[in-house]
Tab-separated table of C-alpha atoms in Angstrom:
chain	number	residue	atom	x	y	z
A	1	UNK	CA	4.584	12.484	-33.056
A	2	UNK	CA	6.158	13.953	-29.933
A	3	UNK	CA	4.228	15.937	-27.338
A	4	UNK	CA	5.686	18.036	-24.536
A	5	UNK	CA	4.384	18.500	-20.999
A	6	UNK	CA	5.930	19.685	-17.741
A	7	UNK	CA	5.292	16.713	-15.432
A	8	UNK	CA	4.638	13.056	-16.234
A	9	UNK	CA	3.606	10.614	-13.520
A	10	UNK	CA	3.939	6.992	-14.609
A	11	UNK	CA	1.480	4.699	-12.866
A	12	UNK	CA	-2.186	5.358	-12.064
A	13	UNK	CA	-2.357	3.483	-8.797
A	14	UNK	CA	-3.272	5.272	-5.599
A	15	UNK	CA	0.272	6.652	-5.147
A	16	UNK	CA	0.649	7.981	-8.698
A	17	UNK	CA	-2.829	9.512	-8.677
A	18	UNK	CA	-2.233	11.171	-5.304
A	19	UNK	CA	1.052	12.675	-6.515
A	20	UNK	CA	-0.516	13.927	-9.740
A	21	UNK	CA	-3.362	15.497	-7.768
A	22	UNK	CA	-0.884	17.261	-5.484
A	23	UNK	CA	1.021	18.641	-8.469
A	24	UNK	CA	-2.223	19.775	-10.100
A	25	UNK	CA	-3.286	21.476	-6.859
A	26	UNK	CA	-0.057	23.475	-7.073
A	27	UNK	CA	-1.002	24.618	-10.566
A	28	UNK	CA	1.462	22.361	-12.364
A	29	UNK	CA	0.794	20.812	-15.766
A	30	UNK	CA	0.631	17.055	-15.253
A	31	UNK	CA	-0.325	13.888	-17.114
A	32	UNK	CA	-0.543	10.361	-15.689
A	33	UNK	CA	0.399	7.466	-17.961
A	34	UNK	CA	-0.951	4.019	-17.095
A	35	UNK	CA	-0.061	0.789	-18.888
A	36	UNK	CA	-3.280	-1.017	-17.921
A	37	UNK	CA	-6.727	-0.361	-19.423
A	38	UNK	CA	-8.033	1.085	-16.131
A	39	UNK	CA	-6.659	2.934	-13.126
A	40	UNK	CA	-5.601	1.136	-9.971
A	41	UNK	CA	-5.714	-2.437	-11.211
A	42	UNK	CA	-2.460	-3.521	-9.545
A	43	UNK	CA	-1.332	-3.232	-5.921
A	44	UNK	CA	-3.934	-0.561	-5.173
A	45	UNK	CA	-6.852	-2.919	-5.769
A	46	UNK	CA	-5.303	-6.108	-4.358
A	47	UNK	CA	-4.831	-5.429	-0.668
A	48	UNK	CA	-6.757	-5.487	2.600
A	49	UNK	CA	-8.160	-1.934	2.102
A	50	UNK	CA	-7.110	-1.083	5.645
A	51	UNK	CA	-6.340	2.400	6.956
A	52	UNK	CA	-3.428	1.576	9.244
A	53	UNK	CA	-2.647	3.427	12.452
A	54	UNK	CA	1.177	3.360	12.156
A	55	UNK	CA	1.998	0.818	14.843
A	56	UNK	CA	4.464	-1.677	13.417
A	57	UNK	CA	7.144	0.365	11.698
A	58	UNK	CA	10.574	1.375	13.043
A	59	UNK	CA	10.663	4.734	14.776
A	60	UNK	CA	11.681	7.620	12.463
A	61	UNK	CA	11.190	5.455	9.369
A	62	UNK	CA	9.380	6.789	6.302
A	63	UNK	CA	6.744	4.111	6.767
A	64	UNK	CA	6.007	5.263	10.322
A	65	UNK	CA	5.971	8.964	9.436
A	66	UNK	CA	3.830	8.696	6.317
A	67	UNK	CA	1.426	6.182	7.869
A	68	UNK	CA	0.705	8.307	10.945
A	69	UNK	CA	0.393	11.561	8.991
A	70	UNK	CA	-1.318	9.902	6.047
A	71	UNK	CA	-3.959	8.244	8.225
A	72	UNK	CA	-5.380	11.604	9.318
A	73	UNK	CA	-5.067	13.108	5.843
A	74	UNK	CA	-6.929	10.125	4.424
A	75	UNK	CA	-9.756	10.235	6.970
A	76	UNK	CA	-10.182	13.967	6.323
A	77	UNK	CA	-10.152	13.478	2.543
A	78	UNK	CA	-12.702	10.664	2.733
A	79	UNK	CA	-15.021	12.709	4.899
A	80	UNK	CA	-14.737	15.809	2.708
A	81	UNK	CA	-15.373	13.854	-0.491
A	82	UNK	CA	-17.938	11.338	0.800
A	83	UNK	CA	-15.674	8.342	0.120
A	84	UNK	CA	-16.998	5.303	1.908
A	85	UNK	CA	-14.898	4.286	4.898
A	86	UNK	CA	-15.318	3.084	8.479
A	87	UNK	CA	-13.197	3.626	11.569
A	88	UNK	CA	-13.922	0.124	12.844
A	89	UNK	CA	-10.835	-0.412	15.020
A	90	UNK	CA	-8.419	-3.322	15.193
A	91	UNK	CA	-7.307	-5.893	17.751
A	92	UNK	CA	-3.727	-7.193	17.628
A	93	UNK	CA	-3.808	-10.422	19.619
A	94	UNK	CA	-1.458	-12.599	21.652
A	95	UNK	CA	-2.253	-16.284	22.086
A	96	UNK	CA	-0.134	-16.949	25.172
A	97	UNK	CA	2.170	-15.330	27.757
A	98	UNK	CA	5.199	-15.548	25.468
A	99	UNK	CA	3.369	-13.773	22.683
A	100	UNK	CA	2.206	-11.134	25.145
A	101	UNK	CA	5.825	-10.098	25.652
A	102	UNK	CA	6.098	-9.634	21.884
A	103	UNK	CA	2.791	-7.755	21.924
A	104	UNK	CA	4.229	-5.321	24.482
A	105	UNK	CA	7.053	-4.558	22.041
A	106	UNK	CA	4.511	-3.810	19.310
A	107	UNK	CA	2.656	-1.551	21.759
A	108	UNK	CA	5.816	0.390	22.624
A	109	UNK	CA	6.693	0.722	18.948
A	110	UNK	CA	3.275	2.209	18.249
A	111	UNK	CA	3.612	4.715	21.092
A	112	UNK	CA	7.066	5.717	19.843
A	113	UNK	CA	5.543	6.413	16.419
A	114	UNK	CA	2.959	8.765	17.901
A	115	UNK	CA	-0.015	6.385	17.928
A	116	UNK	CA	-1.374	7.637	21.238
A	117	UNK	CA	-4.782	5.939	21.342
A	118	UNK	CA	-3.622	2.333	21.827
A	119	UNK	CA	-5.004	0.325	24.765
A	120	UNK	CA	-3.885	-2.975	26.278
A	121	UNK	CA	-6.774	-5.397	26.829
A	122	UNK	CA	-6.969	-8.476	29.009
A	123	UNK	CA	-8.597	-11.718	27.889
A	124	UNK	CA	-11.775	-10.677	29.678
A	125	UNK	CA	-11.740	-7.267	27.982
A	126	UNK	CA	-11.353	-8.931	24.584
A	127	UNK	CA	-14.184	-11.386	25.167
A	128	UNK	CA	-16.517	-8.541	26.091
A	129	UNK	CA	-15.775	-6.890	22.735
A	130	UNK	CA	-15.489	-10.001	20.553
A	131	UNK	CA	-16.918	-13.087	22.329
A	132	UNK	CA	-15.709	-15.582	19.695
A	133	UNK	CA	-12.047	-14.637	20.065
A	134	UNK	CA	-9.893	-16.915	22.222
A	135	UNK	CA	-6.693	-15.028	23.024
A	136	UNK	CA	-4.449	-14.258	25.997
A	137	UNK	CA	-4.477	-10.470	25.545
A	138	UNK	CA	-4.688	-7.826	22.828
A	139	UNK	CA	-3.934	-4.273	21.786
A	140	UNK	CA	-6.886	-2.160	20.716
A	141	UNK	CA	-6.189	0.333	17.917
A	142	UNK	CA	-9.317	2.525	17.640
A	143	UNK	CA	-8.004	4.619	14.732
A	144	UNK	CA	-7.537	1.677	12.355
A	145	UNK	CA	-10.227	1.532	9.671
A	146	UNK	CA	-11.270	0.277	6.254
A	147	UNK	CA	-11.781	2.175	3.015
A	148	UNK	CA	-13.223	1.824	-0.462
A	149	UNK	CA	-9.918	2.013	-2.350
A	150	UNK	CA	-11.687	2.194	-5.727
A	151	UNK	CA	-13.804	5.097	-4.511
A	152	UNK	CA	-10.628	6.816	-3.298
A	153	UNK	CA	-8.884	6.425	-6.652
A	154	UNK	CA	-11.974	7.523	-8.563
A	155	UNK	CA	-12.048	10.731	-6.520
A	156	UNK	CA	-8.312	11.349	-6.994
A	157	UNK	CA	-8.798	10.850	-10.743
A	158	UNK	CA	-11.699	13.308	-10.759
A	159	UNK	CA	-9.641	15.880	-8.848
A	160	UNK	CA	-6.784	15.624	-11.343
A	161	UNK	CA	-9.052	16.230	-14.309
A	162	UNK	CA	-10.956	19.009	-12.537
A	163	UNK	CA	-7.646	20.760	-11.945
A	164	UNK	CA	-6.617	20.480	-15.602
A	165	UNK	CA	-4.531	17.292	-15.480
A	166	UNK	CA	-5.055	14.148	-17.495
A	167	UNK	CA	-4.930	10.375	-16.947
A	168	UNK	CA	-4.200	8.246	-20.016
A	169	UNK	CA	-4.575	4.447	-19.804
A	170	UNK	CA	-3.279	1.765	-22.197
A	171	UNK	CA	-0.042	3.750	-22.429
A	172	UNK	CA	3.006	1.863	-21.140
A	173	UNK	CA	6.350	3.647	-20.948
A	174	UNK	CA	9.072	1.481	-22.469
A	175	UNK	CA	12.168	3.595	-21.885
A	176	UNK	CA	13.428	7.145	-21.654
A	177	UNK	CA	16.414	9.332	-22.382
A	178	UNK	CA	17.582	12.563	-20.781
A	179	UNK	CA	18.679	14.938	-23.528
A	180	UNK	CA	19.564	18.577	-22.981
A	181	UNK	CA	17.792	18.703	-19.631
A	182	UNK	CA	14.609	17.237	-21.095
A	183	UNK	CA	13.175	13.742	-20.808
A	184	UNK	CA	12.122	11.855	-23.944
A	185	UNK	CA	9.857	8.958	-22.999
A	186	UNK	CA	9.220	6.140	-25.435
A	187	UNK	CA	5.606	4.965	-25.279
A	188	UNK	CA	4.266	1.628	-26.498
A	189	UNK	CA	6.406	-0.029	-29.173
A	190	UNK	CA	5.970	2.614	-31.856
A	191	UNK	CA	9.032	4.716	-32.596
A	192	UNK	CA	6.923	7.793	-33.312
A	193	UNK	CA	5.025	7.509	-30.017
A	194	UNK	CA	7.051	9.687	-27.662
A	195	UNK	CA	6.447	12.348	-25.044
A	196	UNK	CA	8.808	15.039	-23.816
A	197	UNK	CA	8.748	16.422	-20.300
A	198	UNK	CA	10.833	18.180	-17.667
A	199	UNK	CA	10.121	15.830	-14.768
A	200	UNK	CA	9.206	12.152	-14.514
A	201	UNK	CA	7.749	10.421	-11.463
A	202	UNK	CA	8.062	6.627	-11.545
A	203	UNK	CA	5.191	5.318	-9.387
A	204	UNK	CA	4.663	1.991	-11.132
A	205	UNK	CA	4.577	-0.267	-8.070
A	206	UNK	CA	5.623	-3.778	-9.034
A	207	UNK	CA	7.399	-2.461	-12.135
A	208	UNK	CA	9.132	0.478	-10.441
A	209	UNK	CA	12.615	-1.028	-10.211
A	210	UNK	CA	12.553	-2.424	-13.765
A	211	UNK	CA	11.318	0.907	-15.162
A	212	UNK	CA	13.951	2.766	-13.147
A	213	UNK	CA	16.587	0.592	-14.834
A	214	UNK	CA	15.131	1.494	-18.239
A	215	UNK	CA	15.431	5.202	-17.394
A	216	UNK	CA	19.067	5.212	-16.331
A	217	UNK	CA	22.451	4.408	-17.784
A	218	UNK	CA	23.800	2.940	-14.545
A	219	UNK	CA	21.632	0.722	-12.344
A	220	UNK	CA	24.194	0.260	-9.559
A	221	UNK	CA	22.257	2.716	-7.382
A	222	UNK	CA	19.041	0.703	-7.696
A	223	UNK	CA	17.955	-2.016	-5.252
A	224	UNK	CA	17.017	-5.522	-6.298
A	225	UNK	CA	13.287	-6.120	-6.665
A	226	UNK	CA	11.540	-9.048	-5.021
A	227	UNK	CA	7.890	-10.054	-4.871
A	228	UNK	CA	5.859	-11.396	-1.952
A	229	UNK	CA	2.476	-12.812	-2.898
A	230	UNK	CA	-0.379	-12.822	-0.429
A	231	UNK	CA	-3.570	-14.820	-0.891
A	232	UNK	CA	-6.952	-14.140	0.701
A	233	UNK	CA	-9.788	-16.506	1.549
A	234	UNK	CA	-13.337	-15.247	2.058
A	235	UNK	CA	-15.582	-16.432	4.849
A	236	UNK	CA	-19.062	-17.793	4.226
A	237	UNK	CA	-21.967	-16.744	6.399
A	238	UNK	CA	-22.205	-14.057	9.041
A	239	UNK	CA	-19.004	-12.228	9.955
A	240	UNK	CA	-17.839	-13.277	13.446
A	241	UNK	CA	-16.183	-9.987	14.457
A	242	UNK	CA	-17.030	-6.300	14.174
A	243	UNK	CA	-13.385	-5.245	14.299
A	244	UNK	CA	-10.280	-6.256	12.387
A	245	UNK	CA	-8.245	-8.983	14.088
A	246	UNK	CA	-4.491	-9.317	13.556
A	247	UNK	CA	-2.044	-11.860	14.938
A	248	UNK	CA	1.499	-10.737	15.662
A	249	UNK	CA	3.495	-9.680	12.567
A	250	UNK	CA	5.520	-12.275	10.684
A	251	UNK	CA	8.490	-12.071	8.329
A	252	UNK	CA	7.389	-10.328	5.128
A	253	UNK	CA	3.940	-9.287	6.336
A	254	UNK	CA	1.456	-8.678	9.124
A	255	UNK	CA	0.210	-12.239	9.452
A	256	UNK	CA	-2.975	-13.929	8.280
A	257	UNK	CA	-5.470	-11.478	9.709
A	258	UNK	CA	-9.211	-10.997	9.654
A	259	UNK	CA	-10.594	-8.014	7.763
A	260	UNK	CA	-14.019	-6.788	6.832
A	261	UNK	CA	-15.140	-5.067	3.681
A	262	UNK	CA	-17.603	-2.193	3.765
A	263	UNK	CA	-20.483	-4.570	3.029
A	264	UNK	CA	-19.685	-6.524	6.192
A	265	UNK	CA	-18.154	-9.586	4.507
A	266	UNK	CA	-15.239	-11.226	6.309
A	267	UNK	CA	-12.005	-12.548	4.820
A	268	UNK	CA	-8.618	-13.808	5.970
A	269	UNK	CA	-5.183	-13.041	4.583
A	270	UNK	CA	-2.680	-12.424	3.306
A	271	UNK	CA	-0.090	-15.111	3.778
A	272	UNK	CA	3.460	-14.624	2.475
A	273	UNK	CA	4.716	-16.546	-0.554
A	274	UNK	CA	7.934	-15.362	-2.191
A	275	UNK	CA	7.636	-15.607	-5.973
A	276	UNK	CA	9.693	-14.888	-9.080
A	277	UNK	CA	6.854	-14.184	-11.522
A	278	UNK	CA	3.608	-12.228	-11.253
A	279	UNK	CA	0.754	-14.665	-10.641
A	280	UNK	CA	-2.577	-13.764	-9.047
A	281	UNK	CA	-4.062	-17.253	-8.866
A	282	UNK	CA	-5.106	-18.379	-5.377
A	283	UNK	CA	-4.101	-21.949	-4.542
A	284	UNK	CA	-7.280	-23.514	-3.124
A	285	UNK	CA	-5.230	-26.207	-1.393
A	286	UNK	CA	-3.995	-23.590	1.078
A	287	UNK	CA	-7.344	-23.582	2.850
A	288	UNK	CA	-6.232	-26.105	5.488
A	289	UNK	CA	-3.144	-24.057	6.325
A	290	UNK	CA	-5.251	-20.896	6.554
A	291	UNK	CA	-7.725	-22.543	8.914
A	292	UNK	CA	-4.890	-23.835	11.093
A	293	UNK	CA	-3.370	-20.366	11.455
A	294	UNK	CA	-6.669	-18.602	12.045
A	295	UNK	CA	-7.681	-21.210	14.649
A	296	UNK	CA	-4.899	-19.858	16.872
A	297	UNK	CA	-7.166	-16.925	17.700
A	298	UNK	CA	-10.574	-18.093	16.425
A	299	UNK	CA	-11.255	-21.830	16.874
A	300	UNK	CA	-14.687	-21.308	15.340
A	301	UNK	CA	-13.119	-21.104	11.896
A	302	UNK	CA	-12.879	-24.902	11.800
A	303	UNK	CA	-16.655	-25.173	11.432
A	304	UNK	CA	-16.910	-22.491	8.751
A	305	UNK	CA	-16.205	-22.561	5.050
A	306	UNK	CA	-13.339	-20.605	3.523
A	307	UNK	CA	-13.201	-20.011	-0.207
A	308	UNK	CA	-10.370	-18.727	-2.417
A	309	UNK	CA	-10.930	-15.003	-2.971
A	310	UNK	CA	-8.061	-13.011	-4.501
A	311	UNK	CA	-4.317	-12.413	-4.239
A	312	UNK	CA	-2.069	-9.385	-4.129
A	313	UNK	CA	1.662	-8.946	-4.614
A	314	UNK	CA	3.890	-6.664	-2.572
A	315	UNK	CA	6.977	-5.053	-4.143
A	316	UNK	CA	9.854	-5.842	-1.794
A	317	UNK	CA	13.373	-4.440	-1.745
A	318	UNK	CA	14.783	-7.379	0.198
A	319	UNK	CA	14.833	-11.135	-0.230
A	320	UNK	CA	13.208	-13.774	1.918
A	321	UNK	CA	14.764	-13.874	5.368
A	322	UNK	CA	16.285	-10.391	5.148
A	323	UNK	CA	15.204	-7.428	7.327
A	324	UNK	CA	12.292	-5.352	6.018
A	325	UNK	CA	13.188	-2.281	3.964
A	326	UNK	CA	11.702	1.201	4.215
A	327	UNK	CA	10.005	3.170	1.448
A	328	UNK	CA	12.599	4.512	-1.019
A	329	UNK	CA	12.052	7.840	-2.796
A	330	UNK	CA	14.959	8.564	-5.118
A	331	UNK	CA	15.864	11.908	-6.630
A	332	UNK	CA	17.624	11.104	-9.898
A	333	UNK	CA	19.724	14.260	-9.612
A	334	UNK	CA	21.891	12.349	-7.129
A	335	UNK	CA	22.997	9.927	-9.864
A	336	UNK	CA	22.991	12.073	-12.982
A	337	UNK	CA	19.318	11.706	-13.971
A	338	UNK	CA	17.945	15.108	-12.998
A	339	UNK	CA	14.176	15.359	-13.191
A	340	UNK	CA	13.599	11.645	-12.466
A	341	UNK	CA	11.971	10.555	-9.208
A	342	UNK	CA	11.675	6.843	-8.405
A	343	UNK	CA	9.269	5.493	-5.789
A	344	UNK	CA	10.521	2.026	-4.889
A	345	UNK	CA	9.226	-0.598	-2.486
A	346	UNK	CA	5.955	1.249	-1.847
A	347	UNK	CA	3.991	-1.541	-0.215
A	348	UNK	CA	1.877	-1.560	2.959
A	349	UNK	CA	1.147	0.967	4.440
A	350	UNK	CA	1.212	2.633	1.001
A	351	UNK	CA	-2.565	2.996	0.726
A	352	UNK	CA	-2.783	4.723	4.114
A	353	UNK	CA	0.283	6.826	3.311
A	354	UNK	CA	-0.691	7.925	-0.208
A	355	UNK	CA	-1.647	11.543	0.532
A	356	UNK	CA	1.326	12.057	2.838
A	357	UNK	CA	3.778	10.577	0.339
A	358	UNK	CA	2.195	12.740	-2.367
A	359	UNK	CA	2.803	15.917	-0.398
A	360	UNK	CA	6.502	15.176	0.086
A	361	UNK	CA	7.097	13.935	-3.460
A	362	UNK	CA	5.320	16.925	-5.005
A	363	UNK	CA	7.485	19.305	-2.971
A	364	UNK	CA	10.585	17.436	-4.108
A	365	UNK	CA	9.488	17.400	-7.752
A	366	UNK	CA	8.712	21.118	-7.786
A	367	UNK	CA	12.154	22.156	-6.555
A	368	UNK	CA	14.385	23.811	-9.189
A	369	UNK	CA	16.463	21.276	-11.094
A	370	UNK	CA	20.189	21.672	-10.640
A	371	UNK	CA	22.717	19.610	-12.544
């Protein structure tokens, strides 16, 4: 049996749901297809749940633009829909004079991106805010916060259905063909299980590059996918800090930082481990390495217990040791696949950026298709 619909979004993570909601708000017919049994079980539920300010990213990059714009959109959406969140603030710390010079570069990068509320703090300033921190200096980012990502996705899902859209789980897309200006998507492994549509948005996160290859006849225009795994360890007992604490960024990530959840529980992570296969197991033997890295800014960690918590995987478009890549939003019309839109390498700050990315992608998707 073959059904026909105008717009299909593949992937019910926070990005796919936000795009589908934006299309539904514009009055477009839309269905979201998700391979997993539930929404948001991949990248969207395996991260630090941080609303980023937009500090770290290169000026004029998509990451910088969407993070800064998306942050305000997300705070407004949370407030309007009673989604639990907290603007708790963040400290980015330097351990010595050499690191302070690097911290100044981060500060200037944030200002260049339009993050105007940053403040430089001395060691004394930091100790007044967070007495257990032992650092040389820090940047305060008041607009950084935390969010209930599951609550966010539940609300996006509800909006889609309220506006006449649909989210269908347990429905993987295997392949697709463009025939006569119309997409024919093969679902599951059953030949008769197909769906026809005019436009396809590939927002499948870790699978985005592999699905993009299955939807095209020439993959030369597609980047190579890589995966960076990040593990988290939870902290026993009372949380030591009321704000998030980040060391300076490292290759592949933002360093092993301290975050809080909305219940006040503390955790550290993620580290960066380049992997070839998807694996969410946390290696308990890493605890010593975690404590060593955290002790650079919080010596008190040595007397506290850390326990393996969870792991997430970031979809990268570069290999280990290569410069970080920006978000990639491809319009298939540029390589003979009109009506296909690939979202590739959507990692951090993807959660913060979801509503901003959705606005731009929806506008792109709704433009007339020209061959």
